[in-house]
Coordinates of C-alpha atoms in Angstrom, one line a residue:
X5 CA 0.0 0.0 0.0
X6 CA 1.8 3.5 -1.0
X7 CA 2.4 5.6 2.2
X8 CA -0.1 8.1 1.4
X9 CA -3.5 6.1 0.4
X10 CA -2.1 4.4 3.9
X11 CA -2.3 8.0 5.6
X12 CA -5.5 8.6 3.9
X13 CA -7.4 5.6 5.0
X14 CA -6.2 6.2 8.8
X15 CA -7.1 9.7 8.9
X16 CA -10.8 8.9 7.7
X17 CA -11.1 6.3 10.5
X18 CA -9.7 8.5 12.7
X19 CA -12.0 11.1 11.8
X20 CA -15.3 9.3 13.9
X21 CA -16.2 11.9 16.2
X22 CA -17.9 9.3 18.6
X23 CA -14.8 7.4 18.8
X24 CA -11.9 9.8 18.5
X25 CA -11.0 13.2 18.8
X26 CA -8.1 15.5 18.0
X27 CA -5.7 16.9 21.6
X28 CA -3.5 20.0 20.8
X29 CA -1.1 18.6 23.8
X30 CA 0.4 15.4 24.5
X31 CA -1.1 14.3 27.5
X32 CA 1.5 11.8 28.6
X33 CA 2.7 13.8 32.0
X34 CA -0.7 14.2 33.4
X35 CA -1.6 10.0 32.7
X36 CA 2.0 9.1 34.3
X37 CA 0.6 11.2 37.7
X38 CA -2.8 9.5 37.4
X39 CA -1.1 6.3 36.8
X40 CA 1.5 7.0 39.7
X41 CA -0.9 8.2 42.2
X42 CA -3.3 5.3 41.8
X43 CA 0.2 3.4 42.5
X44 CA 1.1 5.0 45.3
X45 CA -2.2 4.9 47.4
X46 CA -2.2 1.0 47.0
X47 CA 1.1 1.2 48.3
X48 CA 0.9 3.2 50.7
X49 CA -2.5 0.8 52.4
X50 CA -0.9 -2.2 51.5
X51 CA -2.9 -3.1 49.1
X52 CA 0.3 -3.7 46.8
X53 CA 4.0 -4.8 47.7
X54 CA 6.7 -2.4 47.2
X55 CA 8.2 -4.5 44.1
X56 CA 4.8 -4.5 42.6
X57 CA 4.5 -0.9 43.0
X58 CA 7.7 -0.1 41.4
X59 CA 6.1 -2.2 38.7
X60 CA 3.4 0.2 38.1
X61 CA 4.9 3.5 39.1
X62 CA 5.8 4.9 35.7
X63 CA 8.8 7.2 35.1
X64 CA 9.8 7.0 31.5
X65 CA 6.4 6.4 29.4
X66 CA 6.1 7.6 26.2
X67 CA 2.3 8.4 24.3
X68 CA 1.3 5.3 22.7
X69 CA 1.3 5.3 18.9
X70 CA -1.2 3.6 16.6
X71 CA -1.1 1.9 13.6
X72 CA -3.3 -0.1 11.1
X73 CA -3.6 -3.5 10.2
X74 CA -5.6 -4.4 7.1
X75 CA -7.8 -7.1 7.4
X76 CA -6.7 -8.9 4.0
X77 CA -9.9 -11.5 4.3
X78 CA -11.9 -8.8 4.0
X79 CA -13.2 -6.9 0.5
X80 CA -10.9 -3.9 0.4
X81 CA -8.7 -4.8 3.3
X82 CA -9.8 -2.2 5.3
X83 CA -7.7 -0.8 8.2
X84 CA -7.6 -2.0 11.6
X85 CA -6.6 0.6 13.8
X86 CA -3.6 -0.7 16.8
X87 CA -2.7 1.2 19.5
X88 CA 0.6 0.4 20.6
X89 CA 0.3 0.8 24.4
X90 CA 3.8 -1.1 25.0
X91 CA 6.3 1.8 27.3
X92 CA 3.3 3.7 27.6
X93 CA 2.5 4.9 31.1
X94 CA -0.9 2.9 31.1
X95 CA 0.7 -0.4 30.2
X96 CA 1.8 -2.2 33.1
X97 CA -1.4 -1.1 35.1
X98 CA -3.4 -2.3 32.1
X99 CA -1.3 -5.7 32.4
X100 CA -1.9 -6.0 35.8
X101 CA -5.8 -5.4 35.7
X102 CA -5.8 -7.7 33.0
X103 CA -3.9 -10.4 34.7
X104 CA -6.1 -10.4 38.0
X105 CA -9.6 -11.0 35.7
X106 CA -7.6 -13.8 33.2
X107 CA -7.1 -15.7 36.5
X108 CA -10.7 -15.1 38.3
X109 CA -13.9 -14.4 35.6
X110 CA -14.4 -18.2 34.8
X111 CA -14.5 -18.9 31.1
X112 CA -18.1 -18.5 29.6
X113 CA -20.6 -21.6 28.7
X114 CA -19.8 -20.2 24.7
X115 CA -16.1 -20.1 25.0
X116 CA -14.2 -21.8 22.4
X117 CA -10.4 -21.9 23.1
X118 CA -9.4 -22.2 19.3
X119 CA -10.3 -24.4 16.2
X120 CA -9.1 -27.7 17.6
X121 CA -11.5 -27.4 20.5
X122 CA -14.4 -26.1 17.6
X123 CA -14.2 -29.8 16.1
X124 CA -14.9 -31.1 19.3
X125 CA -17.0 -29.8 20.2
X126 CA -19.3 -29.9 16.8
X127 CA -18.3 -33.8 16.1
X128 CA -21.4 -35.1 17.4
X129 CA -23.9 -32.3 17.2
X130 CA -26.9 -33.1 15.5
X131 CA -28.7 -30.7 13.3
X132 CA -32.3 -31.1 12.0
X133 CA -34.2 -30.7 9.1
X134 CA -35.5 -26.6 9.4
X135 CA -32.8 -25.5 11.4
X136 CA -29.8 -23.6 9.4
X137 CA -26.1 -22.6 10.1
X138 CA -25.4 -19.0 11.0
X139 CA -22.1 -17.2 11.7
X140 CA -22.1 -13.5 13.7
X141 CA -19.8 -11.7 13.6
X142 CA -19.1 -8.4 15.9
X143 CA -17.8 -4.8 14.1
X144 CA -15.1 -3.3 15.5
X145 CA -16.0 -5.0 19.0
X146 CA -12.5 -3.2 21.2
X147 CA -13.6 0.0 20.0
X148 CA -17.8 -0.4 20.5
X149 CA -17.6 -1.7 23.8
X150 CA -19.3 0.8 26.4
X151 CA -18.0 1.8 29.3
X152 CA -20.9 1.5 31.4
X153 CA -21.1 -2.3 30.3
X154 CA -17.4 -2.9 30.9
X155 CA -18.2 -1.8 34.8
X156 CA -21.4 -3.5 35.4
X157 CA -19.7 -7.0 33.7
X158 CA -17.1 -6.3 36.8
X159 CA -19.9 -6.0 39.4
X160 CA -21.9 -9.0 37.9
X161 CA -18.0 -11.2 38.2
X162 CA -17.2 -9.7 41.6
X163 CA -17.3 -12.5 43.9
X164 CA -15.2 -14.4 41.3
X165 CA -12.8 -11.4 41.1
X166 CA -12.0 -10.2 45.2
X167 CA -10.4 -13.9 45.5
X168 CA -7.6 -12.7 43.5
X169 CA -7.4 -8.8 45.0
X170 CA -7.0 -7.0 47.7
X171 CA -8.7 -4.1 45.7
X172 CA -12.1 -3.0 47.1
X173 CA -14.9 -3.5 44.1
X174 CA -14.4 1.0 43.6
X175 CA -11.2 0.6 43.9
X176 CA -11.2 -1.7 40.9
X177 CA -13.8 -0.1 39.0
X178 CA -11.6 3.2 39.3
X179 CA -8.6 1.9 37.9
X180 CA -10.4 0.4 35.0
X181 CA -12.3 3.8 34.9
X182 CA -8.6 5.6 34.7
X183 CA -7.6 3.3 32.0
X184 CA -10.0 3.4 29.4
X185 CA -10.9 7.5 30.1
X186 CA -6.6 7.5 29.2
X187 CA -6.0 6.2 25.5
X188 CA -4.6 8.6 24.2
X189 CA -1.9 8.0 21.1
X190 CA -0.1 9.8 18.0
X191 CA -0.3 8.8 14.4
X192 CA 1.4 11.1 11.7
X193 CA 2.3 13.9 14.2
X194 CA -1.7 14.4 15.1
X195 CA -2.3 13.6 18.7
X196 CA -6.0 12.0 19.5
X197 CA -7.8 10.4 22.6
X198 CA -9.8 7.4 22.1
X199 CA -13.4 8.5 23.9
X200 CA -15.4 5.4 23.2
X201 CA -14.6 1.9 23.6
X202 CA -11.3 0.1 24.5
X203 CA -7.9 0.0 22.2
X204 CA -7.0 -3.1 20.2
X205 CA -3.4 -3.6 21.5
X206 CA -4.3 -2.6 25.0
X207 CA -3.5 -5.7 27.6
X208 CA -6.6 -5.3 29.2
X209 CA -9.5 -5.0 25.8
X210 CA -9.6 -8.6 25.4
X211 CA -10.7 -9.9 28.7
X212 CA -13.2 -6.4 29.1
X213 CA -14.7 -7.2 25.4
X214 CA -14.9 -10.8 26.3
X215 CA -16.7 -10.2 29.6
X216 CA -19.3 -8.0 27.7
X217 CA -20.1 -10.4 25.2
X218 CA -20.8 -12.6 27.7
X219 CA -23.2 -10.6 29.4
X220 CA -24.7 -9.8 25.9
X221 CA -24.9 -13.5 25.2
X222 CA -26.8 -14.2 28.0
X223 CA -29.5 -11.6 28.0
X224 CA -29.9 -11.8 24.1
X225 CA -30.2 -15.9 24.1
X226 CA -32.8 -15.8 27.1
X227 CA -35.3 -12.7 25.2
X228 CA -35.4 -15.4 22.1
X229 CA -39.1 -16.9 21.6
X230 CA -36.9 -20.3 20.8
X231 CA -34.2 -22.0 22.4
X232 CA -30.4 -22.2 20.1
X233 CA -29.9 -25.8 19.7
X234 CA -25.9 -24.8 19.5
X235 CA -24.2 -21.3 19.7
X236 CA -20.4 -21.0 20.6
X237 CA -18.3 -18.2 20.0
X238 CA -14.3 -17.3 19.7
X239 CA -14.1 -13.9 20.9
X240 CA -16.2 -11.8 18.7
X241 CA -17.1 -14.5 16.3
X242 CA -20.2 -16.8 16.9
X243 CA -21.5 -19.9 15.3
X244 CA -25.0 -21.4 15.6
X245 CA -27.5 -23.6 14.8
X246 CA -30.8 -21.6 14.4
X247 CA -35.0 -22.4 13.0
X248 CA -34.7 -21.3 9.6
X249 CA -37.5 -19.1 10.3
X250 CA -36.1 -17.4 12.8
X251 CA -33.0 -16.0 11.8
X252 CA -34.0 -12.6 11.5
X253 CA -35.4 -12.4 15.3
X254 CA -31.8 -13.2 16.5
X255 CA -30.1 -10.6 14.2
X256 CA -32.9 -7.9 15.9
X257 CA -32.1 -8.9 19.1
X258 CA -28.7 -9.2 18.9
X259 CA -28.5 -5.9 17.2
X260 CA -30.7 -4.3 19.5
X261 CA -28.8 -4.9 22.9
X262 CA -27.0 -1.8 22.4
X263 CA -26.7 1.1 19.4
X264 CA -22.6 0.7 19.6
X265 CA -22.5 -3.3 19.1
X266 CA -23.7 -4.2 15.4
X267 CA -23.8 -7.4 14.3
X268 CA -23.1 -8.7 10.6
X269 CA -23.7 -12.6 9.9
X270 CA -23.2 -15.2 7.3
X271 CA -25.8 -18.4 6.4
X272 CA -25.4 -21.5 5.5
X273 CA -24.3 -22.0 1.3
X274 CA -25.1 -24.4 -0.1
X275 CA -24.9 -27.4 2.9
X276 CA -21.4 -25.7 4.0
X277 CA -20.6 -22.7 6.3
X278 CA -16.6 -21.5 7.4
X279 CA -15.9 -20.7 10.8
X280 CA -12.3 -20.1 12.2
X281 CA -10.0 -22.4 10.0
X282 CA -12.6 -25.2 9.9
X283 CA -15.5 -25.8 7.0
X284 CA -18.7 -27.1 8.7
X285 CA -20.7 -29.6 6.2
X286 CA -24.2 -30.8 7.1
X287 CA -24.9 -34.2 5.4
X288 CA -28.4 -35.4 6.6
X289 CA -28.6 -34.5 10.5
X290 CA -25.0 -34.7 10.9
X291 CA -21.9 -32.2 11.0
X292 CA -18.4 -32.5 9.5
X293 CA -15.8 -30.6 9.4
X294 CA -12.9 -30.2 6.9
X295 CA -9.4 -27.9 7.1
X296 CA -10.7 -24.3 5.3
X297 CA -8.1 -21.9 3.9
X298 CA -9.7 -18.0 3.2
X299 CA -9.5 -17.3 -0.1
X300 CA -7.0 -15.0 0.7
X301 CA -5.2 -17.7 1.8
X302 CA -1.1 -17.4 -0.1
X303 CA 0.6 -20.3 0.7
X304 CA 3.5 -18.7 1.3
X305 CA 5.7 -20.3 4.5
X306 CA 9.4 -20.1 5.6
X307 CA 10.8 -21.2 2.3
X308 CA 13.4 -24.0 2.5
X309 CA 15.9 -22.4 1.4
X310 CA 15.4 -19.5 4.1
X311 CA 17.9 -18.9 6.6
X312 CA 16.0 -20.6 9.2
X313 CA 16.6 -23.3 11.8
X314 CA 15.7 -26.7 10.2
X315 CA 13.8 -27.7 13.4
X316 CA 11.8 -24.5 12.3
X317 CA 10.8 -25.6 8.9
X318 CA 9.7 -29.7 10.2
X319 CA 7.6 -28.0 12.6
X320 CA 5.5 -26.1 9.6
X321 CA 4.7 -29.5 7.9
X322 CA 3.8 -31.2 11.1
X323 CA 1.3 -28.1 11.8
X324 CA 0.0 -28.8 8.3
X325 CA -0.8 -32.3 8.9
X326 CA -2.3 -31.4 12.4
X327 CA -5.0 -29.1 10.3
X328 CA -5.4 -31.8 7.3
X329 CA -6.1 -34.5 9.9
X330 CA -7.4 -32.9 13.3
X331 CA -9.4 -30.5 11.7
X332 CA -11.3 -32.4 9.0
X333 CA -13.2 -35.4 8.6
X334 CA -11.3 -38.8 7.1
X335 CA -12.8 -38.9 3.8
X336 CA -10.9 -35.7 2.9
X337 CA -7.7 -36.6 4.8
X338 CA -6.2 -37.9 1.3
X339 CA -6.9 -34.3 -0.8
X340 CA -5.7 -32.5 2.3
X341 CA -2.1 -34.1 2.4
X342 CA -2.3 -33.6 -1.3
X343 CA -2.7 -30.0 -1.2
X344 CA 0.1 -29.9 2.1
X345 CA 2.5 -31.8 -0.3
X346 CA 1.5 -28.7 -3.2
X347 CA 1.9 -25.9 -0.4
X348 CA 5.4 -27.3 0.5
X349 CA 6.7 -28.1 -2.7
X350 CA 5.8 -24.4 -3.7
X351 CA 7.8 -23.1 -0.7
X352 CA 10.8 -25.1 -2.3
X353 CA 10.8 -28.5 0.1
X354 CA 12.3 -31.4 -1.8
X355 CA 10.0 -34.3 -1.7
X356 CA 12.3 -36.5 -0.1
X357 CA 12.1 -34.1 2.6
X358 CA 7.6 -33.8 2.6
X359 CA 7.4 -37.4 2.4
X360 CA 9.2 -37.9 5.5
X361 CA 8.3 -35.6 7.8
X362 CA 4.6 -35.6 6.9
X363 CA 5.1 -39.5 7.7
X364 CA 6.2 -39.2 10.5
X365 CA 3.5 -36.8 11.7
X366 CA 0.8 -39.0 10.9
X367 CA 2.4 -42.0 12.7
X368 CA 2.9 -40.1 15.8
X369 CA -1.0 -38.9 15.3
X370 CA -2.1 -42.4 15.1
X371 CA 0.0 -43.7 18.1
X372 CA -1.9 -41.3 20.5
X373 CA -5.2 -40.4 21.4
X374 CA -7.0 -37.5 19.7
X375 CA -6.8 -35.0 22.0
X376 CA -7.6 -31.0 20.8
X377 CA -5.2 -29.9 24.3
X378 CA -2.3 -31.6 22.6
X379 CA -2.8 -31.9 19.2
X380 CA -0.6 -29.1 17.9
X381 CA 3.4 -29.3 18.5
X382 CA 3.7 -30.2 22.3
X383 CA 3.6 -27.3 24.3
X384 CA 6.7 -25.3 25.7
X385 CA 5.0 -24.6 28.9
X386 CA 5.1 -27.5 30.0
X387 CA 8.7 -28.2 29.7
X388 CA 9.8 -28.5 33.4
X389 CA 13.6 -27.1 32.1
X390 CA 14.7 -23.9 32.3
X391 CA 15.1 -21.4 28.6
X392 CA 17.6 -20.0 27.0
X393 CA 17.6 -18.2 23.7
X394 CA 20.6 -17.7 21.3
X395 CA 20.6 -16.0 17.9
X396 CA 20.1 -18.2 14.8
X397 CA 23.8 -18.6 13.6
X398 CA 23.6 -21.4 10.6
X399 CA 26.7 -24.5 11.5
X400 CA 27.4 -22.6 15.2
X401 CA 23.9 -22.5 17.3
X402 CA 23.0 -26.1 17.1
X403 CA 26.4 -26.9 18.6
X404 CA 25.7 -24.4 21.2
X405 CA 22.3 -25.9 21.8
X406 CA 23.5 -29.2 21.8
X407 CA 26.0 -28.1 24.9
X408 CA 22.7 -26.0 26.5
X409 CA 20.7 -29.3 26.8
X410 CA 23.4 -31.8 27.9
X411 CA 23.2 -28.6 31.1
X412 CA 19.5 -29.2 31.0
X413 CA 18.5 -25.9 29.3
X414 CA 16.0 -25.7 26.9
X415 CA 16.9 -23.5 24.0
X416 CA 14.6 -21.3 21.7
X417 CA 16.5 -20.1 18.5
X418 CA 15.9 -16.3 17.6
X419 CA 16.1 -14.7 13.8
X420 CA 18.3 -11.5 14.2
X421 CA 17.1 -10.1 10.9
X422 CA 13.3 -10.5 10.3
X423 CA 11.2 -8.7 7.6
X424 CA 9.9 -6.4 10.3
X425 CA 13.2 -4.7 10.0
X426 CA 12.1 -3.2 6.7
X427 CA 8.9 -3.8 6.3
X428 CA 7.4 -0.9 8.6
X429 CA 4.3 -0.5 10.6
X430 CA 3.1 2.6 10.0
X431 CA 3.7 3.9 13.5
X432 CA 5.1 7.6 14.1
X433 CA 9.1 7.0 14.7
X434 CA 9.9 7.6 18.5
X435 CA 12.6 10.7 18.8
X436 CA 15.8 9.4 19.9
X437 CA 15.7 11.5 22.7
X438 CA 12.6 9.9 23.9
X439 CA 14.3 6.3 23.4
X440 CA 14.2 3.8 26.3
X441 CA 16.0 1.1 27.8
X442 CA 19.3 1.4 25.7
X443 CA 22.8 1.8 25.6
X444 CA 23.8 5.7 24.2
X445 CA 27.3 7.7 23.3
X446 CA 27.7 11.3 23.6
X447 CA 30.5 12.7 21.6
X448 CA 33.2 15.5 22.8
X449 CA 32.9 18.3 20.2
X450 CA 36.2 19.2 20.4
X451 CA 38.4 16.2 20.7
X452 CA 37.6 12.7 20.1
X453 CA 36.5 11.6 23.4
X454 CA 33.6 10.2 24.0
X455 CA 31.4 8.8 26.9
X456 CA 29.1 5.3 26.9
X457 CA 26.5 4.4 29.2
X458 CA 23.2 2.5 29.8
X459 CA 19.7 3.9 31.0
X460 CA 16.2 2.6 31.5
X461 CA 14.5 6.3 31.3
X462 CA 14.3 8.2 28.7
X463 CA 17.5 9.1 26.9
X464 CA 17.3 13.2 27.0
X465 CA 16.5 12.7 31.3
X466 CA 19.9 11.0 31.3
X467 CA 21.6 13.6 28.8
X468 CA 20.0 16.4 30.5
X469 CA 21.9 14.9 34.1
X470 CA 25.1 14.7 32.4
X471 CA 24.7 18.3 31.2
X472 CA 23.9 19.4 34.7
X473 CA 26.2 17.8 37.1
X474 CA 28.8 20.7 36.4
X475 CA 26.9 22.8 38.6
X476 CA 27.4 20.8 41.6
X477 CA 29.7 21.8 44.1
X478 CA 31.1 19.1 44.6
X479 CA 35.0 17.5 44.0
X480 CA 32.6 14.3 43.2
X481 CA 32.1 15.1 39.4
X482 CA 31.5 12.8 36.7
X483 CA 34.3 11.6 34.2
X484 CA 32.2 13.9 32.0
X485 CA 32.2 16.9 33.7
X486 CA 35.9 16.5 34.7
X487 CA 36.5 16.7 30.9
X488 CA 35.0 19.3 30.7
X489 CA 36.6 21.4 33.6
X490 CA 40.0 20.2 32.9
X491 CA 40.1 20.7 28.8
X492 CA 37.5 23.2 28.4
X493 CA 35.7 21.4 26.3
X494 CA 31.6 20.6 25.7
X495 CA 29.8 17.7 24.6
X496 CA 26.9 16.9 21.2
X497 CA 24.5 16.9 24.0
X498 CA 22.0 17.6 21.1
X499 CA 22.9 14.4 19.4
X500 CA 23.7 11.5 21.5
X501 CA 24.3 8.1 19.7
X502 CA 22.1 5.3 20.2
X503 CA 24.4 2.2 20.3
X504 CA 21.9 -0.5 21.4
X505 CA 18.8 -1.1 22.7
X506 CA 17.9 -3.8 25.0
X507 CA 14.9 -4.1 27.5
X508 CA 16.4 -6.7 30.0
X509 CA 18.7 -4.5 32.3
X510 CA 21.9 -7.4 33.1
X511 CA 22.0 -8.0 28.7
X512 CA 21.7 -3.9 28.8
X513 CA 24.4 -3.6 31.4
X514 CA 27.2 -6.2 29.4
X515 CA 26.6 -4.3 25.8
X516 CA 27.5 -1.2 27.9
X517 CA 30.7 -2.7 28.7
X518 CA 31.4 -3.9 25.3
X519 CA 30.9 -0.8 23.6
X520 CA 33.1 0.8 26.2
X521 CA 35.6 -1.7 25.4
X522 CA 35.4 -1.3 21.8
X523 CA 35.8 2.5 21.8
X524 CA 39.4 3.5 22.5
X525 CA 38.5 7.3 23.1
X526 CA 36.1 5.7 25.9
X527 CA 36.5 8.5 29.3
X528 CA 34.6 5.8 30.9
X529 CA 36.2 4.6 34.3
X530 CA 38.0 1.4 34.5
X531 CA 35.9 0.2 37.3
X532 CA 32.9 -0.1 34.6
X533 CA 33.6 -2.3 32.5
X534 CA 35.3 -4.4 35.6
X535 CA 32.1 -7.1 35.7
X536 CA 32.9 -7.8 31.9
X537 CA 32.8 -11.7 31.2
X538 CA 36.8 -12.7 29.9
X539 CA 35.1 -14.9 27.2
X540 CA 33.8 -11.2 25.4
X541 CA 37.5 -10.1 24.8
X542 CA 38.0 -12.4 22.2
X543 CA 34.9 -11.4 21.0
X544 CA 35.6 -7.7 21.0
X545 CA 39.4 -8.7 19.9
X546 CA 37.7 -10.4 16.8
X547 CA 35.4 -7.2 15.5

């Protein structure tokens, strides 16, 4: 999509005046001390440990940014709008909100957990004669759910929710209050605040939108002049099994619950309706199910020839064969593993290579039972050993794995380049000096000195502190304002290098010492790069 129809499209969704409006100042300072004040009144009646409030007490947020995300299954692929809430001050108070209802508000009679549950679910549901398939599907559900709904779902899942809080039921409600009266986010320079609904790529708009649908579920099933033989749904998508005749009384009802939460639907073709990656297929009062790809569906996988870890690539064909068998019904087993063997060979897999693997996949499928909880690749949460992860370095990391698990570490391989690194997401670029969590230079601008250091805040907080520790009267100066005193000299404190960047504060820490390390015009002290594992010398020796 060329950058400006992209800029286009976003600005006409933005443009909904019951959803969005345009700030003329960034709002971030006044969140962080709503955010931080919340914070410290837990604290301060124990509500909260002290590690927990450090958690949520915010001092280097930045305003979210937003994105979109065409929907490519749709006609048009029209814009999803993302707000990235990640280092914004609301995040961690969002997580935590979020974390406390996951764990309490008990999953809904409706729920379906994914796909593989769907077939179970459906295998031996019986359908008759005038009844028809029906898919509903929400619009825009994160950004349509009300407020007032989101509360009173909290109220009706109290007693569920105070076993996992010391919160009070306002003091809850408040702090979901504060976090959905907060979005606030950039997009091409504009500031706007979000005044309806919740943000898609907010921690907590799942589990709110989820507990609304319930509530909507409930109320809309029980007004019905007819009971729903079957009706499940997967967040905002529902499937049922209707009267013929009464389809249009469950779209008015549904639709009439509230004016924000419109519902579009989908019947029955021709025998066959698609619901999440499965094809349901009435044959006389009975239900099948066969692997469905959209239309949009490309193909396109980690090519063979990719550079990729192998174990990467085997697990692609035996998540093929889990959808051509698990998902579907036997008789179309055999023109499933046809079209896995067309899919792979497109993606440049030599045959010798398919034939295997898919083999071996459907002999470890027969050998066990059917089970939907463990019929995808075995889960890596339940691995009882401890992770590691190393970068993908083809001939060197399996070696090091192999070493890793004989110490009884289990090791995740990571791709250091990835297409995200130039395909971009649309998001306003973050000034430097705004930067987090990284690992900076600032350059002498009259000799070639230079100093290296790490920080977690923001990057022009830390600048601003080297800047201003001349003025102390003290002998205690830093190494940069004693090069300053004793040359005369000043620093590019407008344009500070950013070296690396790195969340995890011990990994921040050790790049800081390399980079000082590299750098012979380093001013740095000796005593900080003192904690420097030997083994990096040779590595630094060898760049």
């Amino acid at each position: 999509m060329e950058r400006n129809t992209y800029i286009n499209r976003m600005t006409d969704l933005l443009s909904d005046s019951l959803t969005y409006k345009k700030l003329k100042n960034d709002p971030t300072r006044q969140i962080t001390s709503k955010i931080n004040g919340l914070a410290k009144s837990w604290r301060n009646k124990d509500i909260i440990s002290e590690q927990l409030f450090r958690l949520l007490n915010c001092t280097n947020g930045n305003l979210p940014r937003c994105y979109g995300l065409p929907k490519i299954h749709k006609d048009g692929s029209p814009l999803r709008i993302i707000v990235s809430t990640l280092g914004s001050p609301l995040y961690n108070m969002a997580n935590f909100l979020h974390n406390i209802l996951v764990k309490s508000v008990p999953k809904p009679e409706s729920y379906i957990k994914d796909g593989w549950s769907f077939v179970e679910l459906i295998r031996d549901v019986r359908i008759e004669d005038d009844d028809v398939l029906i898919s509903l599907d929400v619009t825009s559900l994160f950004t349509n759910i009300p407020k007032d709904l989101v509360l009173q779902a909290i109220k009706n899942r109290w007693n569920h929710v105070s076993n996992e809080t010391k919160l009070s039921l306002p003091q809850f409600l408040s702090a979901v209050d504060l976090i959905l009266s907060s979005t606030s986010f950039s997009f091409n320079g504009q500031i706007y605040e979000q005044i309806f609904g919740s943000p898609m790529g907010s921690p907590l708009s799942p589990i709110l939108a989820d507990m609304v649908m319930e509530d909507l579920e409930t109320k809309c099933l029980q007004m019905l002049s007819f009971p729903v033989p079957f009706f499940k749904r997967y967040v905002d998508d529902v499937f049922a099994i209707v009267p013929r005749l009464k389809v249009d009384e469950i779209l008015t009802v549904f639709n009439n619950y509230h004016n924000r939460l419109k519902f579009t639907y989908e019947l029955e073709k021709d025998g066959s309706l698609s619901f999440l990656d499965t094809m349901v297929i009435r044959e006389n009062n009975l239900l099948l199910t066969d692997w469905y790809r959209k239309p949009t569906f490309s193909g396109r996988y980690i090519n063979y020839f990719s550079n990729h870890p192998f174990k990467y690539k085997i697990n692609i064909i035996r998540n093929l064969v889990d959808r051509a068998i698990l998902l579907s019904d036997t008789r179309f087993h055999k023109n499933n593993l046809s079209e896995i063997k067309k899919i792979l060979s497109n993606n440049c897999y030599p045959n010798k290579v398919i034939n295997r693997y898919i083999n071996i996949r459907l002999n470890e499928l027969r050998t066990r039972h059917n089970n939907s909880n463990n019929s995808n690749s075995d889960s890596l949460a339940r691995d009882p050993r401890k992770f590691i992860t190393i970068p993908y370095v083809k001939g060197l990391s399996h070696n090091v794995g192999r070493t890793m698990r004989d110490a009884e570490f289990k090791v995740l391989l990571t791709i250091p380049k990835k297409l995200d690194c130039i395909i971009k997401k649309g998001k306003d670029k973050l000034p430097n000096l705004k930067q987090t969590e990284l690992v900076y230079r600032i350059d002498c601008a009259n000799c070639n000195a230079a100093y290296i250091g790490q920080t977690k805040r923001h990057l022009e907080t830390r600048i601003k502190e080297h800047a201003c520790d001349i003025r102390k009267n003290s002998d205690n100066h830093s190494v940069v304002s004693k090069h300053r005193l004793t040359h005369k000299h000043d620093f590019n404190w407008q344009q500070p290098k950013i070296l690396y960047k790195e969340r995890q504060f011990k990994k921040r820490e050790i790049s800081e010492m390399f980079f000082i390390k590299k750098c012979d015009s380093a001013i740095n002290l000796q005593k900080d790069t003192e904690n420097l594992p030997a083994n990096y010398n040779r590595v630094i020796d060898a760049t």
